[in-house]
PDB file of C-alpha atoms in Angstrom:
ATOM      1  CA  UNK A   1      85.662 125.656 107.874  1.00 87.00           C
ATOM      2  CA  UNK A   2      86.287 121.790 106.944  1.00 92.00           C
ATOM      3  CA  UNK A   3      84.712 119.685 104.419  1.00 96.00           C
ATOM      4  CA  UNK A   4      81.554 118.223 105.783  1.00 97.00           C
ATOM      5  CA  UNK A   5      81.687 115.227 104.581  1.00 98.00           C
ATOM      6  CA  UNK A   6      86.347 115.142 104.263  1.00 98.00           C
ATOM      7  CA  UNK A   7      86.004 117.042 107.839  1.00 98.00           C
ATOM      8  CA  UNK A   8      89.370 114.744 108.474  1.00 98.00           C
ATOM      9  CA  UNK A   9      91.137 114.996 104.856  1.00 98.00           C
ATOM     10  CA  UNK A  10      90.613 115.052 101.388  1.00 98.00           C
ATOM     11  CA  UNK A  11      92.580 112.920  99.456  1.00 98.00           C
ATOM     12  CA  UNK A  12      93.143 113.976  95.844  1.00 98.00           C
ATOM     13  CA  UNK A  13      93.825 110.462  94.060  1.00 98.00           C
ATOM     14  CA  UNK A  14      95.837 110.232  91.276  1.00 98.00           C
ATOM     15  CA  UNK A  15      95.440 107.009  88.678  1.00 95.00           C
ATOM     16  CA  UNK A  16      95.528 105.901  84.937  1.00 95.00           C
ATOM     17  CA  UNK A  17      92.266 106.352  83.448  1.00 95.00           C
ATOM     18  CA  UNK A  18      92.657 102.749  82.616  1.00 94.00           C
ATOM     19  CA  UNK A  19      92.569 101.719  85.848  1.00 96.00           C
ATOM     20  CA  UNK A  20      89.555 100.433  88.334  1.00 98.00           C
ATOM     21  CA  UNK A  21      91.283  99.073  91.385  1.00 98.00           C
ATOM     22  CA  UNK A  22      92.561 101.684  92.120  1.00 98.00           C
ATOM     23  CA  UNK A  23      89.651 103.983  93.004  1.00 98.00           C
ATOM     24  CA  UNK A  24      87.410 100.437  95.220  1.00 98.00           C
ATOM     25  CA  UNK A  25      90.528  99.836  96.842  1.00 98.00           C
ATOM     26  CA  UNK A  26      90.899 102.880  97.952  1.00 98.00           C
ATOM     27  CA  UNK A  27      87.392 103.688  99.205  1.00 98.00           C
ATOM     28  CA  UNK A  28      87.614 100.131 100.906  1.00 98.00           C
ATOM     29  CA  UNK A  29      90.255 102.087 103.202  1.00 98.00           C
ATOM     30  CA  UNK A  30      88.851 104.894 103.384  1.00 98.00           C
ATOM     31  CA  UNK A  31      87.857 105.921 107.294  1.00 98.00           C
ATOM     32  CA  UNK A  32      84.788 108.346 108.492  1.00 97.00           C
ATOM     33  CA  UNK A  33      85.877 111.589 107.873  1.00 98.00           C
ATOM     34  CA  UNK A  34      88.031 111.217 104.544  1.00 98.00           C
ATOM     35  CA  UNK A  35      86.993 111.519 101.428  1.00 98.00           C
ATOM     36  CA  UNK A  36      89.203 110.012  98.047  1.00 98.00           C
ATOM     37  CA  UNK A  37      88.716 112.580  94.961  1.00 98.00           C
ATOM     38  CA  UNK A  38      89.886 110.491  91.976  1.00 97.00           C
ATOM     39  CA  UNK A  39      91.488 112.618  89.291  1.00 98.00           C
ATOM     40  CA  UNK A  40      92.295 110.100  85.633  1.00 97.00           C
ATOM     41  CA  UNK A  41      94.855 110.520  84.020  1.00 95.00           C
ATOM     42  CA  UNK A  42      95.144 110.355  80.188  1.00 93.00           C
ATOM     43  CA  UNK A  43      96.069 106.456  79.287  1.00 87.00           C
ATOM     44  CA  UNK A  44      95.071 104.746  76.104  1.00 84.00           C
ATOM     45  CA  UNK A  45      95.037 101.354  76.659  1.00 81.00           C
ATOM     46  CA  UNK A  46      97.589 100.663  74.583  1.00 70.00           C
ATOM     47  CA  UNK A  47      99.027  97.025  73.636  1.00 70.00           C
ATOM     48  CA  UNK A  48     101.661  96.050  76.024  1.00 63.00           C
ATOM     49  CA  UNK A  49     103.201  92.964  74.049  1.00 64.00           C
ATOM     50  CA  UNK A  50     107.115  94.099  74.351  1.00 69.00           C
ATOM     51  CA  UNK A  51     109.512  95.322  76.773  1.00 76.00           C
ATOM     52  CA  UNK A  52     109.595  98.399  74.511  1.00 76.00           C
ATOM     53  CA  UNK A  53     105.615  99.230  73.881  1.00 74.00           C
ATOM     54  CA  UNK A  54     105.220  98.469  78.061  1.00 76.00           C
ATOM     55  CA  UNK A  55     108.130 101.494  78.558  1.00 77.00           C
ATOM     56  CA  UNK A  56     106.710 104.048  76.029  1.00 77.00           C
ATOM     57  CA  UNK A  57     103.059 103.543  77.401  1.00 76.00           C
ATOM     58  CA  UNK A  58     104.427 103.927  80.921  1.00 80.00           C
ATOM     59  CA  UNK A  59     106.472 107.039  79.790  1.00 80.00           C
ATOM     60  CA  UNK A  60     102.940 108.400  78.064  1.00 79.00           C
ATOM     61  CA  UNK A  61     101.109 108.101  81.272  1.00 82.00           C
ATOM     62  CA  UNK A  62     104.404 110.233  83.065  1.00 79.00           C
ATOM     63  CA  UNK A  63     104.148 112.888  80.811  1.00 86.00           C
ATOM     64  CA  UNK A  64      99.995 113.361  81.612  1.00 92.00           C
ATOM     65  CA  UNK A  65     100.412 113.265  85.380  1.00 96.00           C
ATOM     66  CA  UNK A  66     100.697 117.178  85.866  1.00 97.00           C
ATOM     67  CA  UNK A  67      97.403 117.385  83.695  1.00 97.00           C
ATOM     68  CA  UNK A  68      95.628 115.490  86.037  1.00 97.00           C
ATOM     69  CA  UNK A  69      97.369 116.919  88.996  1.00 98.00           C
ATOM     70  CA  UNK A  70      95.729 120.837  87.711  1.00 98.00           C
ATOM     71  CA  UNK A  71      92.654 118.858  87.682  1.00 98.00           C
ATOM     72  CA  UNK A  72      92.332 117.485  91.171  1.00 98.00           C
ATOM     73  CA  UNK A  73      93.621 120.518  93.100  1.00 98.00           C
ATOM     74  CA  UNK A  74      90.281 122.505  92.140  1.00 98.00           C
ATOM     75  CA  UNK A  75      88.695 120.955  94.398  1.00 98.00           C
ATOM     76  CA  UNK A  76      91.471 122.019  97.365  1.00 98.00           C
ATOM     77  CA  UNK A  77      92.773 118.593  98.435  1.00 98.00           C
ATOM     78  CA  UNK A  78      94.680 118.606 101.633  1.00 98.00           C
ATOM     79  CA  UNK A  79      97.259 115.759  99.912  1.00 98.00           C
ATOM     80  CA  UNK A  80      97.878 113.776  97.208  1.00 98.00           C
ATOM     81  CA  UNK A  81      97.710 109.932  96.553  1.00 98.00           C
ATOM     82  CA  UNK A  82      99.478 108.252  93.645  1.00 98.00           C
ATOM     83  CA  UNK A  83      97.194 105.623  92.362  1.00 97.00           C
ATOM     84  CA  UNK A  84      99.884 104.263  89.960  1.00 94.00           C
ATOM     85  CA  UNK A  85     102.908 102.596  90.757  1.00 92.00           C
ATOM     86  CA  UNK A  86     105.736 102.153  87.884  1.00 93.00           C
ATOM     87  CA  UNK A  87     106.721 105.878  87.282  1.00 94.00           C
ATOM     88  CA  UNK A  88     107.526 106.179  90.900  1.00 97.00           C
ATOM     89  CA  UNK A  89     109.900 103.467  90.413  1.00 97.00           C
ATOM     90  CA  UNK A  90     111.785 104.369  87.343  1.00 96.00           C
ATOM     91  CA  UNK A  91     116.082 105.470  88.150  1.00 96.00           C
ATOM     92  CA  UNK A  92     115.715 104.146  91.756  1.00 97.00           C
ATOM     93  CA  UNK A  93     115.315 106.201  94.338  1.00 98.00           C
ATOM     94  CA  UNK A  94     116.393 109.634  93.138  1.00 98.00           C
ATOM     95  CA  UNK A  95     114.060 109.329  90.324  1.00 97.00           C
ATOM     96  CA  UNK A  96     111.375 108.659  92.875  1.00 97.00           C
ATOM     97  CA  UNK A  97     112.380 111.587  94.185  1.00 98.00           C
ATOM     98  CA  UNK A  98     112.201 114.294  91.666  1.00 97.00           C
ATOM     99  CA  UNK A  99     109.395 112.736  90.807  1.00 96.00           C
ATOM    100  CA  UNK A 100     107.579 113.705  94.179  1.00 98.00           C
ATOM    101  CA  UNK A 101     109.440 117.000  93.933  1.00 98.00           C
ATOM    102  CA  UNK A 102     107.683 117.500  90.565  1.00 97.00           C
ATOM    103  CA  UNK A 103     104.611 116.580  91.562  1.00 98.00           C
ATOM    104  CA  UNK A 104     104.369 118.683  95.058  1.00 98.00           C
ATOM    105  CA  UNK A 105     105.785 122.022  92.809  1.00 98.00           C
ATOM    106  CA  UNK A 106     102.879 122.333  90.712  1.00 98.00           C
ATOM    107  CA  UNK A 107     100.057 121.092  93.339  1.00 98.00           C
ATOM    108  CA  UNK A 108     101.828 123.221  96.761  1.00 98.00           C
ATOM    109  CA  UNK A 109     100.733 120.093  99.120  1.00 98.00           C
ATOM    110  CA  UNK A 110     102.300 116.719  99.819  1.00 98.00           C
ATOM    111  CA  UNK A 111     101.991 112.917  97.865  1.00 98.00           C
ATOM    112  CA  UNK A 112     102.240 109.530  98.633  1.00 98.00           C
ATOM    113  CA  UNK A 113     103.594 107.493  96.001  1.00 98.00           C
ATOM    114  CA  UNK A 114     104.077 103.828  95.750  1.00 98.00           C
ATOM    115  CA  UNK A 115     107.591 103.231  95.517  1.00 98.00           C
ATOM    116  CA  UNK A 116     108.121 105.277  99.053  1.00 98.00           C
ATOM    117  CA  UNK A 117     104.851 104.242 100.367  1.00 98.00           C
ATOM    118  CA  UNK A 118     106.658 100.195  99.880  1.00 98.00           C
ATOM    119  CA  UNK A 119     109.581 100.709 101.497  1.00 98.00           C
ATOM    120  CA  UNK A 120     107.963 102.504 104.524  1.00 98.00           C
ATOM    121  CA  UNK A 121     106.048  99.295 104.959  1.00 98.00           C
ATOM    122  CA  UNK A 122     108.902  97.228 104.632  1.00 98.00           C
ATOM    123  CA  UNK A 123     110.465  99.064 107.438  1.00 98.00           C
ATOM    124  CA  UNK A 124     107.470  99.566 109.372  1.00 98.00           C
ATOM    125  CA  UNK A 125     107.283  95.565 109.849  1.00 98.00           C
ATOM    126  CA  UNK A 126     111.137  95.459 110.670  1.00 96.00           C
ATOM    127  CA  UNK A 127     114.013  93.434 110.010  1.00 96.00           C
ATOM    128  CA  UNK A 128     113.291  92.912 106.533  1.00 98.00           C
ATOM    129  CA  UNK A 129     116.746  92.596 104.472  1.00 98.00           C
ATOM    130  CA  UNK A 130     115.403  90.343 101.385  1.00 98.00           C
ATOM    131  CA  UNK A 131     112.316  90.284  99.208  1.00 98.00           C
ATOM    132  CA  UNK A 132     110.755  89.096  96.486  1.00 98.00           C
ATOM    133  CA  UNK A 133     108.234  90.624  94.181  1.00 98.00           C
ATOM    134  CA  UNK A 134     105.759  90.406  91.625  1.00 98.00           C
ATOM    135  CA  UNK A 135     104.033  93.115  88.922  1.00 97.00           C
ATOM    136  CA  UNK A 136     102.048  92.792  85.934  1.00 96.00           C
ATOM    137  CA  UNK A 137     104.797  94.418  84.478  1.00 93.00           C
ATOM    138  CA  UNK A 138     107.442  93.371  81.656  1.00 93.00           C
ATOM    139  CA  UNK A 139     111.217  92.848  82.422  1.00 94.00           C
ATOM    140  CA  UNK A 140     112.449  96.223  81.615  1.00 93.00           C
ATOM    141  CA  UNK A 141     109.887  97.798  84.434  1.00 94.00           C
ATOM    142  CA  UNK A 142     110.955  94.805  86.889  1.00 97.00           C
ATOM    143  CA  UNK A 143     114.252  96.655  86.456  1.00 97.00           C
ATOM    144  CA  UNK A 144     113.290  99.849  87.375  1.00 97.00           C
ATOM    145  CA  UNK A 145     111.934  98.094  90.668  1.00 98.00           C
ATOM    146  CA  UNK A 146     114.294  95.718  91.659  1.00 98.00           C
ATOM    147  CA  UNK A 147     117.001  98.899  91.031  1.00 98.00           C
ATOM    148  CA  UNK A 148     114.710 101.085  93.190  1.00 98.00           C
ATOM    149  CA  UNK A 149     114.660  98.552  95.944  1.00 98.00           C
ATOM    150  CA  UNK A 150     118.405  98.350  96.045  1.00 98.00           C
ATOM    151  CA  UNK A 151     118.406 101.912  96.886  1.00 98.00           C
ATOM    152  CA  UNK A 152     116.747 101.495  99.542  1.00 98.00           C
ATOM    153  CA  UNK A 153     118.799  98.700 100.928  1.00 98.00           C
ATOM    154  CA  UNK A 154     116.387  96.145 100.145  1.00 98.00           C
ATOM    155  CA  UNK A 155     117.960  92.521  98.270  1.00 98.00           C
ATOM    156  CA  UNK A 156     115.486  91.247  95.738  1.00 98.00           C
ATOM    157  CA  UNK A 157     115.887  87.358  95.835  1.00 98.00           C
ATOM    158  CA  UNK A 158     113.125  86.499  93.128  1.00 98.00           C
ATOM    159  CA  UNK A 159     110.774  88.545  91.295  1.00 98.00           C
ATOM    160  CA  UNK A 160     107.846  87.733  88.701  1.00 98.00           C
ATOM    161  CA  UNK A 161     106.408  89.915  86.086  1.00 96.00           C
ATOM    162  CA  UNK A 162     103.451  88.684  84.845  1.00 96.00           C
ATOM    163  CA  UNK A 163     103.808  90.539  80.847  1.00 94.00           C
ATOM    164  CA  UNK A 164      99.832  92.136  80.685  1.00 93.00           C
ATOM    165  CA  UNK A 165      99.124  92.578  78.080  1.00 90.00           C
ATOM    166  CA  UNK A 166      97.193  95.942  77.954  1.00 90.00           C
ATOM    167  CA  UNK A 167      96.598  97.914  80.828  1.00 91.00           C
ATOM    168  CA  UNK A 168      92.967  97.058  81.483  1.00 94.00           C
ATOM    169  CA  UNK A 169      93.934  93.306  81.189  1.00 94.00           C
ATOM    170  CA  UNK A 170      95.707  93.409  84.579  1.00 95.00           C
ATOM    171  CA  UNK A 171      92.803  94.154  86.508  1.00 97.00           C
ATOM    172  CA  UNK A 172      91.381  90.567  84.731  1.00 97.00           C
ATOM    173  CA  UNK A 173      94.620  88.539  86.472  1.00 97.00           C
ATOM    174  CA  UNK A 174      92.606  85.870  89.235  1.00 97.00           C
ATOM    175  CA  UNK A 175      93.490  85.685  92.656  1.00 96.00           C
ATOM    176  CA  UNK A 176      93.858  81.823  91.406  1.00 97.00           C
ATOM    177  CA  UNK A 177      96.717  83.120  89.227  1.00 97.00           C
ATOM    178  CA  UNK A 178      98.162  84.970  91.916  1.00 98.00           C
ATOM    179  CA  UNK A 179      98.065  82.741  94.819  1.00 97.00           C
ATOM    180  CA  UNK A 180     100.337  80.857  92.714  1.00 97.00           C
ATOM    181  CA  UNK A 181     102.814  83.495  91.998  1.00 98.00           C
ATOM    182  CA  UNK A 182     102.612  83.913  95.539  1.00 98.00           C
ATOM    183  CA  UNK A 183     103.790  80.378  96.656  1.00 97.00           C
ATOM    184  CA  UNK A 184     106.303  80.172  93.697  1.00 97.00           C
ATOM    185  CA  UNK A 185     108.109  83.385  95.113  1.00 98.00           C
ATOM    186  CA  UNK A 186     107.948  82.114  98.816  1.00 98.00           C
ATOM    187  CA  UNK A 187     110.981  80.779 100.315  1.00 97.00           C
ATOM    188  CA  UNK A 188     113.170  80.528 103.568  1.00 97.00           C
ATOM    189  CA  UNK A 189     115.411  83.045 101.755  1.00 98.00           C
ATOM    190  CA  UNK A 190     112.509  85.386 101.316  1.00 98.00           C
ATOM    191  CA  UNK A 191     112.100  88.060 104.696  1.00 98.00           C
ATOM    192  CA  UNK A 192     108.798  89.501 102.791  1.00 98.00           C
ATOM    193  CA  UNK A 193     106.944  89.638  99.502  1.00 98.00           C
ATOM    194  CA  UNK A 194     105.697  92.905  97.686  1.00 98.00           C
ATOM    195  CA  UNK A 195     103.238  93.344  95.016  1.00 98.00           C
ATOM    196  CA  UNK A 196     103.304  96.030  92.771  1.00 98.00           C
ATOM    197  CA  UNK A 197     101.431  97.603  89.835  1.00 97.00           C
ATOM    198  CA  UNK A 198      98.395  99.511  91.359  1.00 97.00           C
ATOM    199  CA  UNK A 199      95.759  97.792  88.678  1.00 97.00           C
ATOM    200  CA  UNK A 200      96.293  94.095  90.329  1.00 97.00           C
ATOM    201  CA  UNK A 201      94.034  93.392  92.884  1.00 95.00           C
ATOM    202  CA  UNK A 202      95.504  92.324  95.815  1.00 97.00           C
ATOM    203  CA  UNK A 203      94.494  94.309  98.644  1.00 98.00           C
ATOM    204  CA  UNK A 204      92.482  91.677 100.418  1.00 97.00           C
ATOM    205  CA  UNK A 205      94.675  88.557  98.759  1.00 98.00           C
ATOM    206  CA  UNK A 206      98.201  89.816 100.531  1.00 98.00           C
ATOM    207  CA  UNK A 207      95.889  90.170 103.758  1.00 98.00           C
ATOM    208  CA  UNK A 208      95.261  86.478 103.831  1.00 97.00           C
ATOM    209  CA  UNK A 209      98.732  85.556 102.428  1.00 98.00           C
ATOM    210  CA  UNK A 210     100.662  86.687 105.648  1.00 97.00           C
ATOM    211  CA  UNK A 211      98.546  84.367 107.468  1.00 95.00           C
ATOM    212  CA  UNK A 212      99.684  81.446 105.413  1.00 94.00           C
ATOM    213  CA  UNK A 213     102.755  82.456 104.586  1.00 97.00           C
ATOM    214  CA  UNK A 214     103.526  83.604 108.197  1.00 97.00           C
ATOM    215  CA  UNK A 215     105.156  87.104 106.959  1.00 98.00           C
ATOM    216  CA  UNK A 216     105.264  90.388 105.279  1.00 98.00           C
ATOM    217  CA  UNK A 217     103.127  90.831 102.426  1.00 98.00           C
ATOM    218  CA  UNK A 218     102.568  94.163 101.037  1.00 98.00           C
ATOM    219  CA  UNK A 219     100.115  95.489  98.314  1.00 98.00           C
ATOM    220  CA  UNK A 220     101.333  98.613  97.152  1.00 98.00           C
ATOM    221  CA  UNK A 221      97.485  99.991  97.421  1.00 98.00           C
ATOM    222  CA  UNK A 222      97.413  98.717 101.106  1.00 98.00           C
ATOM    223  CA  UNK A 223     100.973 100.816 102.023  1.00 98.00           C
ATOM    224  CA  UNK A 224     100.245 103.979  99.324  1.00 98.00           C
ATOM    225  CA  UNK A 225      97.130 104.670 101.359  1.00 98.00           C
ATOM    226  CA  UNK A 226      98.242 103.623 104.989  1.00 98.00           C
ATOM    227  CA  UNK A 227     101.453 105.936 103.657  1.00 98.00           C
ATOM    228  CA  UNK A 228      98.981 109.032 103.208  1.00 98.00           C
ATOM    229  CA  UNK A 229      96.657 107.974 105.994  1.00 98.00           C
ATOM    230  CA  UNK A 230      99.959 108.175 108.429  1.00 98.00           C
ATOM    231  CA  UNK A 231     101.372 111.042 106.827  1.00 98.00           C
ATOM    232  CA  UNK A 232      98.211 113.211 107.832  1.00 98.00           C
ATOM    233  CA  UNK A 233      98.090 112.209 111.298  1.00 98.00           C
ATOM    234  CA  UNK A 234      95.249 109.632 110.851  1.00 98.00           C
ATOM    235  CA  UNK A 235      96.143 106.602 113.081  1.00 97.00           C
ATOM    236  CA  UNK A 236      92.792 104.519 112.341  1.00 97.00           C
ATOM    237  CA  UNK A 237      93.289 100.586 112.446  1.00 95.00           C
ATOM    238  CA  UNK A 238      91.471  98.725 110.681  1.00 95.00           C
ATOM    239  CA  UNK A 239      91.178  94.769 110.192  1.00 95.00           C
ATOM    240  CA  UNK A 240      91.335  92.711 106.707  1.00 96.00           C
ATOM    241  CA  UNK A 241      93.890  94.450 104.739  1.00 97.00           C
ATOM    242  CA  UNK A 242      96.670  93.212 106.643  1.00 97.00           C
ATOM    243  CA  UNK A 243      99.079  93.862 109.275  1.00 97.00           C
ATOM    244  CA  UNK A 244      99.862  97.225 107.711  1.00 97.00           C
ATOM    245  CA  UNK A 245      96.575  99.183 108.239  1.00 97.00           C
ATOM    246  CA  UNK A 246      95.905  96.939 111.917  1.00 97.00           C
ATOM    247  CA  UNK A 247      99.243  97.179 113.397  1.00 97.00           C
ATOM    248  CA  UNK A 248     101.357  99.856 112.351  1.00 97.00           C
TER     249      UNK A 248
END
């Protein structure tokens, strides 16, 4: 018999226990008949002042994923959402990779992960060849993206990393802050823009920004969940998070 109330799916959503965009963004997506079962995993919310502390806080929160994974599938998920974005980025694609393969050995069902979830979108809209991009990140993580991107076949033109601080300070940036970053990375040389690091809210922000900026731009919440959403069959479209979720 199905869930009552996740009668369609239910989504077992992975995120730093830092985090809080994660979990309303998601929810914001979420259609009748899906339900979004958020499983934390372990983060301190540890000082991010170097390219060094921002990799070994990101490797910390790697190493707890499987914890939180146990955790989640108690309550028999049909698929998994990953509600954090750097990890899935780090040694380009075939890191992505094993880490999905990790992931979907110990829980038995499938996951949607940033990284992939992106560059669906980006091919989803079509005849995108050149991007640019912005995280909260620090340089040595802007690597691991820009590298991943390449991968997929995907030139980065310009990127931004804003340097957070601590985790919980990204969900503080302003859409103020970030409509600028938006319109300094903008450009005739630019196909689409992508925004990554799951703790910056931009759901509703990159919505708007494609009407401005007259193309592509993708939150990585937006295409994680449209990713899973599509990947189970659910073909809802829905208006004010972009063309992602009310074309495609």
């Amino acid at each position: 018999m199905p869930d009552v109330q996740g009668w369609r799916a239910k989504f077992g959503v992975l995120g730093p226990s830092t985090n809080t965009i994660v979990q309303p963004d998601f929810d914001a997506m979420r259609p009748m008949g899906v339900t979004n079962h958020y499983s934390r995993i372990f983060t301190p919310n540890a000082n991010a002042v170097s390219n060094e502390s921002s990799r070994a806080g990101t490797e910390v929160i790697a190493g707890n994923v499987l914890d939180a994974v146990r955790s989640v599938m108690t309550c028999k998920p049909d698929y998994l959402v990953m509600g954090m974005s750097a990890v899935t980025f780090f040694d380009g694609a075939k890191g992505a990779d094993a880490f999905v393969k990790k992931v979907e050995d110990e829980a038995g069902v499938k996951i949607s992960v940033g990284s992939h979830a992106c560059a669906a979108a980006l091919n989803a809209y079509g005849g995108v060849k050149r991007i640019a991009f912005l995280s909260p990140y620090w340089p040595v993580i802007n690597a691991e993206v820009k590298r991943y991107f390449g991968d997929m076949g995907f030139e980065t033109v310009r990127e931004t990393c804003l340097q957070c601080k601590s985790w919980t300070a990204i969900a503080e940036v302003t859409e103020d802050t970030l409509r600028g970053v938006l319109r300094e990375l903008d450009g005739d040389d630019v196909d689409a823009i992508v925004q990554v690091g799951t703790n910056l809210s931009m759901v509703r922000l990159a919505a708007a920004a494609e009407m401005w900026l007259g193309k592509p731009v993708v939150a990585i919440n937006t295409a994680t969940y449209w990713h899973a959403l599509r990947a189970n069959g659910i073909k809802d479209q829905m208006q004010g998070f972009g063309r992602l979720l009310s074309d495609f």
